[in-house]
Tab-separated table of C-alpha atoms in Angstrom:
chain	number	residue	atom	x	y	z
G	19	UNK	CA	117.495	94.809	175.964
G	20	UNK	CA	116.942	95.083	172.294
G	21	UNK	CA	119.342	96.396	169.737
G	22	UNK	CA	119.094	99.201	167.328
G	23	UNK	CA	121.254	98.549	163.983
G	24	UNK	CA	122.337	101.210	161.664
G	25	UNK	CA	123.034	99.494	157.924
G	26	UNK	CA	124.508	101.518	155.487
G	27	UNK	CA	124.520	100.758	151.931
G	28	UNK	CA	125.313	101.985	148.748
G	29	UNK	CA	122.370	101.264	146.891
G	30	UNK	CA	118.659	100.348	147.058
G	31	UNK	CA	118.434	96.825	146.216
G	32	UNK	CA	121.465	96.248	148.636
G	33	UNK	CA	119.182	97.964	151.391
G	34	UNK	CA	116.559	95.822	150.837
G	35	UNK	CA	118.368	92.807	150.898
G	36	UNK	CA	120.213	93.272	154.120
G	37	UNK	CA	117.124	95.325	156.247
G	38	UNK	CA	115.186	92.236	154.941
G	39	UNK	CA	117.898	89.887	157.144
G	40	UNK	CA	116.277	91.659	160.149
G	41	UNK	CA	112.293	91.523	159.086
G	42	UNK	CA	112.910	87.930	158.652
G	43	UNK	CA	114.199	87.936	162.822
G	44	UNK	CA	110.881	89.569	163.943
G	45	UNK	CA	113.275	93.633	163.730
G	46	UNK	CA	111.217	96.498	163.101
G	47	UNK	CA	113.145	98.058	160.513
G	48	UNK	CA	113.178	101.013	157.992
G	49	UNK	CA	115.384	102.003	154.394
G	50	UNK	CA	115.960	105.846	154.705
G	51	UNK	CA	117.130	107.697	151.867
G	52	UNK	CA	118.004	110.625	153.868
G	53	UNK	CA	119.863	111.258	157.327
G	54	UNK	CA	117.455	113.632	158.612
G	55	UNK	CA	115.163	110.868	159.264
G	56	UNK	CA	117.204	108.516	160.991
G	57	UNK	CA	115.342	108.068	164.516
G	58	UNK	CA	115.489	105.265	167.330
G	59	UNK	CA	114.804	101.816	165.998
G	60	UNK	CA	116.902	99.814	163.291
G	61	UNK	CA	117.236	101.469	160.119
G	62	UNK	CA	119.069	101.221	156.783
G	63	UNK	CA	120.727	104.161	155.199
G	64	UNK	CA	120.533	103.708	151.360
G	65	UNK	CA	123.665	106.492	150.527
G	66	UNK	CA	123.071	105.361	146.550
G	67	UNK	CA	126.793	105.922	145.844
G	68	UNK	CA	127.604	102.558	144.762
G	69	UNK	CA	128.237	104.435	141.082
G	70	UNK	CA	129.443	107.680	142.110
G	71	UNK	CA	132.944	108.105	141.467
G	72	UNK	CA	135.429	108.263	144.153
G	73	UNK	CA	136.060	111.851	145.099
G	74	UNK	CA	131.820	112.451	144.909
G	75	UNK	CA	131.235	109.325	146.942
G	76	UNK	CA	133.399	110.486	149.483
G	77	UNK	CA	132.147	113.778	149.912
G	78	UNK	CA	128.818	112.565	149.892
G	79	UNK	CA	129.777	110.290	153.019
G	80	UNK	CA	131.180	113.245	154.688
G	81	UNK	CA	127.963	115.430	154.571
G	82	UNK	CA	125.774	111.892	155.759
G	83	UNK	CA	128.410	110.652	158.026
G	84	UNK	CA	128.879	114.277	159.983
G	85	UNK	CA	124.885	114.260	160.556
G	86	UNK	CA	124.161	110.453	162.028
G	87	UNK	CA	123.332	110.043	165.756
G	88	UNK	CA	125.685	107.764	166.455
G	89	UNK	CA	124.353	106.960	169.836
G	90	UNK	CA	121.075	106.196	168.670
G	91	UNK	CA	122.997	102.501	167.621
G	92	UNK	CA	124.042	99.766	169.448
G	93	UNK	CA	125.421	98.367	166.016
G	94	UNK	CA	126.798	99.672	163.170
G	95	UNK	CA	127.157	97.825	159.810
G	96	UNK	CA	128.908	98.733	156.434
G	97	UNK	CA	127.153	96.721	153.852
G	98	UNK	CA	128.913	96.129	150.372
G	99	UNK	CA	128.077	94.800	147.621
G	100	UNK	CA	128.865	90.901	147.419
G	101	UNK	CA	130.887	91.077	144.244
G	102	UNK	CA	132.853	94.134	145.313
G	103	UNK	CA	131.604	96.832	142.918
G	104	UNK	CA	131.372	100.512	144.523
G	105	UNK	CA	133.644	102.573	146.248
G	106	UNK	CA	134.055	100.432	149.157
G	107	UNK	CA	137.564	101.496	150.436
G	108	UNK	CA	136.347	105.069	150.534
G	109	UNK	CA	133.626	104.719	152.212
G	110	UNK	CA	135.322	102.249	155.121
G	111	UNK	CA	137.686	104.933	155.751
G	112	UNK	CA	134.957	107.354	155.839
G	113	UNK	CA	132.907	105.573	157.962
G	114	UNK	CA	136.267	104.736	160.357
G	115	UNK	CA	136.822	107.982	160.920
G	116	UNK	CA	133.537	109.441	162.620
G	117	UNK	CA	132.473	105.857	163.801
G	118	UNK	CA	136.230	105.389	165.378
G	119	UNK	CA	135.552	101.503	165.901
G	120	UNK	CA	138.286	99.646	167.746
G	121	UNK	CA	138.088	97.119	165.238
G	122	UNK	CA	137.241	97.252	161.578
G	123	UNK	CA	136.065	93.990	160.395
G	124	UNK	CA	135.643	93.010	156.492
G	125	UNK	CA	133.858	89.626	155.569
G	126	UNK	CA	131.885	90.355	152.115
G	127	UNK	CA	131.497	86.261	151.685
G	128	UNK	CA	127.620	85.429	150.977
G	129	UNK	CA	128.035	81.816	150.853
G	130	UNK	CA	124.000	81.472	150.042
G	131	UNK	CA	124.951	82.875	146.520
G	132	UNK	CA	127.894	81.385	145.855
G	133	UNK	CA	130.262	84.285	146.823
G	134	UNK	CA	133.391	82.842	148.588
G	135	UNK	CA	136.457	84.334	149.850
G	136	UNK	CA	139.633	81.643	150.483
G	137	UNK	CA	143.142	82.583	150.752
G	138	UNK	CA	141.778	86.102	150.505
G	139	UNK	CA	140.038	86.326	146.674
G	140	UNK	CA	136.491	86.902	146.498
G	141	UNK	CA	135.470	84.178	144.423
G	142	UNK	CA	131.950	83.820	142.675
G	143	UNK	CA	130.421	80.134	141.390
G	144	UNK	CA	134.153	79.087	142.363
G	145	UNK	CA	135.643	81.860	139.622
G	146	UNK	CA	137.762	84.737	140.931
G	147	UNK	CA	135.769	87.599	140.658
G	148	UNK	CA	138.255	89.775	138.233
G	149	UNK	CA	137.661	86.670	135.899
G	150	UNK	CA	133.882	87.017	135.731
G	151	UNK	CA	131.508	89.508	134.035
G	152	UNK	CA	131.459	91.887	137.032
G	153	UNK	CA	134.617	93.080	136.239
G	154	UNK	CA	133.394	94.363	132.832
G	155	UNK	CA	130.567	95.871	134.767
G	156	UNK	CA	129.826	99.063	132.060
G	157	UNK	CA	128.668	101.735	134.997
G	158	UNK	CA	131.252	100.181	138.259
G	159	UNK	CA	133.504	97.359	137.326
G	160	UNK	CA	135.666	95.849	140.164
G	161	UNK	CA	138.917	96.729	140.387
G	162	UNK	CA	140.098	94.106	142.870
G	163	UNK	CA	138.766	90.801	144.003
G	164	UNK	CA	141.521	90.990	146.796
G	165	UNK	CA	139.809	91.770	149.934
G	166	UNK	CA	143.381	92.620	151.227
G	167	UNK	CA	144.020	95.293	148.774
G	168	UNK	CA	140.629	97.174	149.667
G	169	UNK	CA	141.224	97.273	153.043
G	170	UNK	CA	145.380	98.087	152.104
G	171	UNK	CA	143.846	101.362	149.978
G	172	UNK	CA	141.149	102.220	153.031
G	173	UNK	CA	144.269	101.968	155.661
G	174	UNK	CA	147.073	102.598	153.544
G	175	UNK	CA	149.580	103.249	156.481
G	176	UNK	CA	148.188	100.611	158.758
G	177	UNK	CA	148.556	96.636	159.241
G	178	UNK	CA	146.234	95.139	157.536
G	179	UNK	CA	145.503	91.426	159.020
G	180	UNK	CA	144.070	88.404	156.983
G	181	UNK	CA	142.135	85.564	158.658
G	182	UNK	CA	142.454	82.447	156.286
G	183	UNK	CA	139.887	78.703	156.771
G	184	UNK	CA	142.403	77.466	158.510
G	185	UNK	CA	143.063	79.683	161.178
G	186	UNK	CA	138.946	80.777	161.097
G	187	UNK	CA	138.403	76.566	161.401
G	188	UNK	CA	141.030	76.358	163.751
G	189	UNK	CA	139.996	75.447	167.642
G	190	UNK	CA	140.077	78.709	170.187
G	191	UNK	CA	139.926	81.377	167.100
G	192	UNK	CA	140.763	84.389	167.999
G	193	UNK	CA	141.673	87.736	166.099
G	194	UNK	CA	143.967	88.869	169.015
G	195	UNK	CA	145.039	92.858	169.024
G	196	UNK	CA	144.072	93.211	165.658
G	197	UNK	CA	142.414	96.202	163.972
G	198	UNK	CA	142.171	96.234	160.723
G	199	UNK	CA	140.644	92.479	159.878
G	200	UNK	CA	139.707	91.088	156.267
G	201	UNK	CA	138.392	86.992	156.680
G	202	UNK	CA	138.189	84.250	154.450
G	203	UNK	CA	134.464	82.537	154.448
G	204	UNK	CA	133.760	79.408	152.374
G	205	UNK	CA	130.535	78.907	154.633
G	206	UNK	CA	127.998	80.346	156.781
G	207	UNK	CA	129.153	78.178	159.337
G	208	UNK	CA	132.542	80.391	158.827
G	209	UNK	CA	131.230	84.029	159.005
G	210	UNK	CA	129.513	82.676	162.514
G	211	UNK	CA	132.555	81.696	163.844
G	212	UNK	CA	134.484	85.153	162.825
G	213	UNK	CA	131.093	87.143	164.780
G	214	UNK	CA	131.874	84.857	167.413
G	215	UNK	CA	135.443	85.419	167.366
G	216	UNK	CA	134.905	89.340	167.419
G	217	UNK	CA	132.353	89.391	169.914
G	218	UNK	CA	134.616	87.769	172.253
G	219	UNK	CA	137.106	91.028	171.797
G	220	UNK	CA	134.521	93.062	173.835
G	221	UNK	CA	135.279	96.029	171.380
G	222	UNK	CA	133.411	98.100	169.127
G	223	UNK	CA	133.277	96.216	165.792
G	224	UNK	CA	132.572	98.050	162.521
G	225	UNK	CA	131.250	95.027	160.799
G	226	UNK	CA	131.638	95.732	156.764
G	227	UNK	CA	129.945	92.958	154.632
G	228	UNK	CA	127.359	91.930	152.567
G	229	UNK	CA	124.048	90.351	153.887
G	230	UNK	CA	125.856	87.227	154.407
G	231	UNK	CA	127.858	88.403	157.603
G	232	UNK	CA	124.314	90.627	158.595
G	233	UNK	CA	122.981	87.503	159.159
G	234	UNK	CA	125.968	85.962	160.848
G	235	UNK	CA	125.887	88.764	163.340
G	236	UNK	CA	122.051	88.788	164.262
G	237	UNK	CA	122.450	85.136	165.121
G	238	UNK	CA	124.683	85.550	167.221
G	239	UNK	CA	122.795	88.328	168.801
G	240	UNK	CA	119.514	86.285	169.022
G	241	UNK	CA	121.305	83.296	170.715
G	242	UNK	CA	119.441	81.812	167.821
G	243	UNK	CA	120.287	77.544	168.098
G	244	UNK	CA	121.260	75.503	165.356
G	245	UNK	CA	118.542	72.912	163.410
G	246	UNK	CA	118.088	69.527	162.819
G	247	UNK	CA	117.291	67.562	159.713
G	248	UNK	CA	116.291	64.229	159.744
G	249	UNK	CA	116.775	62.355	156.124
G	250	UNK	CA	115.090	59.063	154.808
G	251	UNK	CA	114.626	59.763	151.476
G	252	UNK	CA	117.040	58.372	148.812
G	253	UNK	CA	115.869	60.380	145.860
G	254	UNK	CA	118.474	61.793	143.859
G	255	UNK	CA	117.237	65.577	144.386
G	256	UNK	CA	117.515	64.448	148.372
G	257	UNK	CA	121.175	63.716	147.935
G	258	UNK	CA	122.076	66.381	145.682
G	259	UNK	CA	120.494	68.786	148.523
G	260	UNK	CA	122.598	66.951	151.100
G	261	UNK	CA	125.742	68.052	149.534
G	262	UNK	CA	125.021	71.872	149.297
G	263	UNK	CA	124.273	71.659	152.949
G	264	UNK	CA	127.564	70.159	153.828
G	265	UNK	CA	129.256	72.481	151.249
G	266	UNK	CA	127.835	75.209	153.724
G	267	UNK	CA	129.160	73.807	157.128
G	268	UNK	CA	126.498	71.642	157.936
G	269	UNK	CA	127.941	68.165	159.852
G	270	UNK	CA	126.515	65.449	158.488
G	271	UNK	CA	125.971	62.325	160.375
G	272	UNK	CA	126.062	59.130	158.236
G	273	UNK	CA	124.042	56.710	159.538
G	274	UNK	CA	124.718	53.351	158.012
G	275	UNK	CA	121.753	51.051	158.385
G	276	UNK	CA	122.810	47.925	158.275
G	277	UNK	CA	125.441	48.723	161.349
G	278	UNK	CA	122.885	49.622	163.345
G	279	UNK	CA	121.224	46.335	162.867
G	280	UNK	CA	124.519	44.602	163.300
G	281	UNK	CA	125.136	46.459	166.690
G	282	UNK	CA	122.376	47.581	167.998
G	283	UNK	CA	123.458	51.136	169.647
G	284	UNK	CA	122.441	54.926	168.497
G	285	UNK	CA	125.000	56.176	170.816
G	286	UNK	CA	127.696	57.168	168.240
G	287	UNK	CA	126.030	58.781	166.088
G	288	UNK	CA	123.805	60.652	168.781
G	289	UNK	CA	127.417	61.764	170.452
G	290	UNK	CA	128.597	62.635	167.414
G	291	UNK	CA	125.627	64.776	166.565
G	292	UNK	CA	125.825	66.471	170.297
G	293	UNK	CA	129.450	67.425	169.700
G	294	UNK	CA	128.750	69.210	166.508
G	295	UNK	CA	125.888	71.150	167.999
G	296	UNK	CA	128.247	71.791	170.261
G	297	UNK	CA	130.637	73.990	168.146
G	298	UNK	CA	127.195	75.666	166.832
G	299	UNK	CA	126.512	73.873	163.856
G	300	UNK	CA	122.801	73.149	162.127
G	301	UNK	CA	123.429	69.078	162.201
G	302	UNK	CA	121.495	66.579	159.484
G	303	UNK	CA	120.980	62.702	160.424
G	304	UNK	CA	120.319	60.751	157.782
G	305	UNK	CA	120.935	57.449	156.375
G	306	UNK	CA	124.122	56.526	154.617
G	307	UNK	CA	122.218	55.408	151.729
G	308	UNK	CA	120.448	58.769	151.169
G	309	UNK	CA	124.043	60.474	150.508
G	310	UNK	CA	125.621	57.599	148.099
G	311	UNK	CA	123.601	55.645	145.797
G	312	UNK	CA	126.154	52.856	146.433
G	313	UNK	CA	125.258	52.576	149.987
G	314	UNK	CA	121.654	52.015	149.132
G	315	UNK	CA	122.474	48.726	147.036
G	316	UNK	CA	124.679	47.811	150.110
G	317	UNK	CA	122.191	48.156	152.714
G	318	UNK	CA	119.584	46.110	151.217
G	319	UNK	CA	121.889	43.464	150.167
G	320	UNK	CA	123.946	43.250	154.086
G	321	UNK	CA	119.865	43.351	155.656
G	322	UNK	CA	118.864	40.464	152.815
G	323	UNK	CA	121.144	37.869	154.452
G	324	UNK	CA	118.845	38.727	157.271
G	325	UNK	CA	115.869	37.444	155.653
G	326	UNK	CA	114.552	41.388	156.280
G	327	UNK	CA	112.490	42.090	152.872
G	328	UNK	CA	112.079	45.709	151.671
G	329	UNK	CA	109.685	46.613	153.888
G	330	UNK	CA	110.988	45.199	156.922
G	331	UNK	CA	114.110	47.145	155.536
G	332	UNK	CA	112.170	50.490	154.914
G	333	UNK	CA	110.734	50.348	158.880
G	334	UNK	CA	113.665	49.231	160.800
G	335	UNK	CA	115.899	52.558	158.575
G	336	UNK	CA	112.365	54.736	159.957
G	337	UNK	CA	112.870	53.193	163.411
G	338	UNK	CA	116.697	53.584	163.949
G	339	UNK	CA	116.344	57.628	162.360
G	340	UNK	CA	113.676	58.127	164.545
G	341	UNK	CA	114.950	56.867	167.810
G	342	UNK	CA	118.090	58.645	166.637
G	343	UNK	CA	116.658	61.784	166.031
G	344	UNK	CA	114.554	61.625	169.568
G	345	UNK	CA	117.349	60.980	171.605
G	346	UNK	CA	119.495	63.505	170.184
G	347	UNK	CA	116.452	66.153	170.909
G	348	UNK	CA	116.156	65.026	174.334
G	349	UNK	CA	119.310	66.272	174.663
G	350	UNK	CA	119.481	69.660	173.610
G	351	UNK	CA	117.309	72.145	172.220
G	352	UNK	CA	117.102	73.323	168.215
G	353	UNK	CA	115.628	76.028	166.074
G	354	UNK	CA	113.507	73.350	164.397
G	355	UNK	CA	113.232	70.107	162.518
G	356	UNK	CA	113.557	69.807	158.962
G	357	UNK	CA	112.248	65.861	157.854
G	358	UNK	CA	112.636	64.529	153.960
G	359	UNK	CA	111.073	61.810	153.392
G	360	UNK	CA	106.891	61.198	153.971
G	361	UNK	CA	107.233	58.057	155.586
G	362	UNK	CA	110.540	59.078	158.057
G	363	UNK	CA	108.322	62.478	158.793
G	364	UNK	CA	105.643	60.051	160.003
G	365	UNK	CA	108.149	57.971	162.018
G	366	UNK	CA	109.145	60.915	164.119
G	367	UNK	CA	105.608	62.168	165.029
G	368	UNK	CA	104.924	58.769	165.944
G	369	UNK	CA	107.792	58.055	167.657
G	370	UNK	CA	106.954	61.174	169.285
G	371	UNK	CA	103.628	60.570	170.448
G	372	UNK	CA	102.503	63.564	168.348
G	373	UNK	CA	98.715	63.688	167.474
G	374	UNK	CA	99.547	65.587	164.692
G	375	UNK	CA	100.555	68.667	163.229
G	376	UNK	CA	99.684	72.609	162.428
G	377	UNK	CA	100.006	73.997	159.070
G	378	UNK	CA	102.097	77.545	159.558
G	379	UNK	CA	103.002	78.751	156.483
G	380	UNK	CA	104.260	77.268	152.807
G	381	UNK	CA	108.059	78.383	152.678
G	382	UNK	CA	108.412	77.199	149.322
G	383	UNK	CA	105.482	75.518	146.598
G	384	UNK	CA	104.841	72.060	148.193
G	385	UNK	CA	107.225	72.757	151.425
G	386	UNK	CA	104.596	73.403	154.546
G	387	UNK	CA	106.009	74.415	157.562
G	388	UNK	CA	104.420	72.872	160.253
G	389	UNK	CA	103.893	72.842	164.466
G	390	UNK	CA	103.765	69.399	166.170
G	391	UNK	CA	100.706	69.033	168.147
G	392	UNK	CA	100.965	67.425	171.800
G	393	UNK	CA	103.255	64.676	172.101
G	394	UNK	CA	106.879	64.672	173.362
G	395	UNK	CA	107.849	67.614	171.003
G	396	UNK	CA	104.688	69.347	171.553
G	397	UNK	CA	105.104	72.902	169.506
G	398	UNK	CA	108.440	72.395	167.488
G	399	UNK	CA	108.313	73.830	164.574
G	400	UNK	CA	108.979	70.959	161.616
G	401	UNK	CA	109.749	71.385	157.738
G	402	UNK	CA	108.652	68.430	155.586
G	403	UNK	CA	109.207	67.269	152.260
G	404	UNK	CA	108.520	64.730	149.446
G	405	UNK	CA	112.333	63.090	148.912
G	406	UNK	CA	112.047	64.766	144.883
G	407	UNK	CA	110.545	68.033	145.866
G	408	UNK	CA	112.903	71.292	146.270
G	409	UNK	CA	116.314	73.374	144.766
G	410	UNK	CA	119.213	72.372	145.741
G	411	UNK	CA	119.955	74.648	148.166
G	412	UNK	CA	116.767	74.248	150.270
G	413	UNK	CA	118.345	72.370	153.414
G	414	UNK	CA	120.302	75.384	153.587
G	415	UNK	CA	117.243	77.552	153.097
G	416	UNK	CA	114.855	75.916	155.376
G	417	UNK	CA	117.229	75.985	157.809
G	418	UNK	CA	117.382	79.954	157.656
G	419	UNK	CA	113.763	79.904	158.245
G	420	UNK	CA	113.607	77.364	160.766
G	421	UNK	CA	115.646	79.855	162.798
G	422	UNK	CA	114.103	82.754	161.600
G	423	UNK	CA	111.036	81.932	163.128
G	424	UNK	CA	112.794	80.634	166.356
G	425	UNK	CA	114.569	84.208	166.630
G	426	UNK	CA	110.969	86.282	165.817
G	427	UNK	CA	110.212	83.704	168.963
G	428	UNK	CA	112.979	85.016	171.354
G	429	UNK	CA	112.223	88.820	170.140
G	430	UNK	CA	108.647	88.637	171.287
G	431	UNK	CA	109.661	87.244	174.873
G	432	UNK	CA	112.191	90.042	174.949
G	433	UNK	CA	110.136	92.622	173.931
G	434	UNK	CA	107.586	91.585	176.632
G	435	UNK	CA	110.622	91.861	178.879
G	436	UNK	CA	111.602	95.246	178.244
């Protein structure tokens, strides 16, 4: 059965940015400027009080609030603005009190833009907010950048409870009796584990965060599994875009080369790949010399005194990521494959027994996304790229998209279903 989501934000951009989350999952969904036209089927409600002050804000909540059909939605989410301007505690206690969640749950990280909360500050580009230009904002400055302290002056008679990394990372995480919940998130991979965390409750959430924990939640909701990347390339753009991934929860399996060689197994680094898709987590495999320069000196000097010149070198680290990669997808299923590297692309599909591949779409200039044709992987959907080509942050990316198209997948069967 499909879900309907109500998102209510405080301005238009904001409501474009978060109903966008679900267009990208294959969700029908509409930005109302009104109440009166709130029907079945996801919609955002832009309220456009982000610059109101306080007292108008609130009565303007009241009049929208009093006229939503609540039961028309299976979800409910507050969306704020990543940087904390607007009149956010107002409208959570506005919200609280004709929604009357069982738990109220605050999370405004967007880890995709930099926006981090740890040991509850919001921080942005590492900076605590109060310290950057958004608190000299000339139309709604921030007051606070404690996420604590907003939720204190929604609730101010209540227990407020703070989740920090550690307890979030922590195995078995749960928020317990809680109601009144503010997280820390330094990653996407930790605003998945706080959905998870609150979906376990079995209560009615009121989820209140930017388009950062949107995503989170829908997911969670699609059953959406985690991606694969398979890297060969040792550019320096390559590694660069290796360590934004891992800086957003992606496990990285380093794959020396030359051990390998020396012992001739996959299995640890396919087990240790399997146990981090276990916990939920988009997974990379790539070569040890890809992350550190160092370790690409290393490796051809260890394979040397092996008599193995550079190309014998270049096809056995093709071979072992390949064989890697394949036994690790016999295993378990993933959103998609993301490959740097021309030559380690070609190693899979080969490896593979692929005849070849589908052009899709172009999710970026010079990043195709492709679909493997026949072969042992017959239909996954693969991202490929030259080792120089791409931001930093477009592991991260491609992975969104991978799984965006995987979800827009799962919606179609469902909607079949239905």
């Amino acid at each position: 059965m499909l879900k309907d989501y109500l998102i209510i934000a405080d301005d238009f951009t904001g409501s474009n940015d978060t109903g966008v989350q679900l267009a990208n999952l294959g969700v029908p969904v509409r930005v109302e400027f009104s109440v009166s036209q709130l029907q079945h089927g996801s919609t955002v409600l832009d309220t456009e009080t982000r610059n109101d002050s306080t007292a108008v804000a609130t009565t303007k909540m009241t009049t929208i609030l009093s006229q939503i059909p609540w039961g028309h939605f299976s979800e409910v989410i507050k969306k704020v603005d990543s940087t904390l301007r607007g009149n956010i505690s107002a409208e959570i206690r506005a919200l609280t009190e004709y929604y009357q969640p069982d738990i109220v749950a605050f999370a405004p990280a967007l880890p995709d833009q930099d926006r981090t909360v740890i040991n509850g500050i919001l921080r942005v580009s590492g900076k605590r907010a109060m310290k950057t230009d958004f608190s000299k904002d000339p139309v709604k400055p921030i007051v606070t950048d404690q996420v604590t302290t907003l939720l204190q002056q929604a609730f101010p008679n209540k227990t407020i409870n703070h989740y920090t990394l550690k307890q979030i990372r922590a195995s078995g995480f749960t928020v317990g009796a809680a109601k009144y919940c503010s997280f820390d998130s330094e990653n996407n991979q930790d605003l998945t584990r706080v959905v998870t965390a609150l979906r376990r409750t079995g209560k009615k959430v009121l989820w209140v965060g930017s388009s950062g924990l949107t995503t989170a939640l829908l997911m969670e909701s699609f059953d959406v599994k985690p991606a694969l990347a398979l890297i060969g390339s040792v550019s320096e753009v390559t590694r660069v875009q290796l360590h934004v991934a891992e800086s957003n929860g992606v496990h990285l399996v380093n794959i020396p080369i030359y051990e390998v060689y020396a012992n001739q197994s996959y299995t640890p680094y396919v087990d240790e790949a399997l146990a981090a898709f276990s916990e939920g987590r988009d997974v990379i495999l790539m070569s040890s010399a890809s992350y550190q320069r160092s370790e690409l000196d290393k490796t051809i000097s260890i394979l040397a005194e092996h008599q193995l010149t550079d190309d014998k070198i270049n096809e056995l680290t093709q071979a072992v990521l390949s064989g890697i990669c394949r036994k690790v997808l016999q295993r378990i299923q993933v959103s998609g494959l993301f490959v740097s590297g021309g030559e380690t692309a070609k190693g899979f599909l080969r490896i593979g027994k692929a005849s070849g591949a589908k052009v899709l779409d172009e999710i970026a200039p010079g990043i195709p996304l492709l679909e493997v044709v026949h072969g042992d992987f017959a239909g996954m959907r693969v991202i490929t790229k030259a080792g120089a080509f791409g931001s930093k942050n477009l592991i991260v990316y491609a992975f969104k998209k991978l799984k965006s198209r995987c979800a827009q997948s799962v919606q179609a069967v469902t909607s079949q279903e239905d």
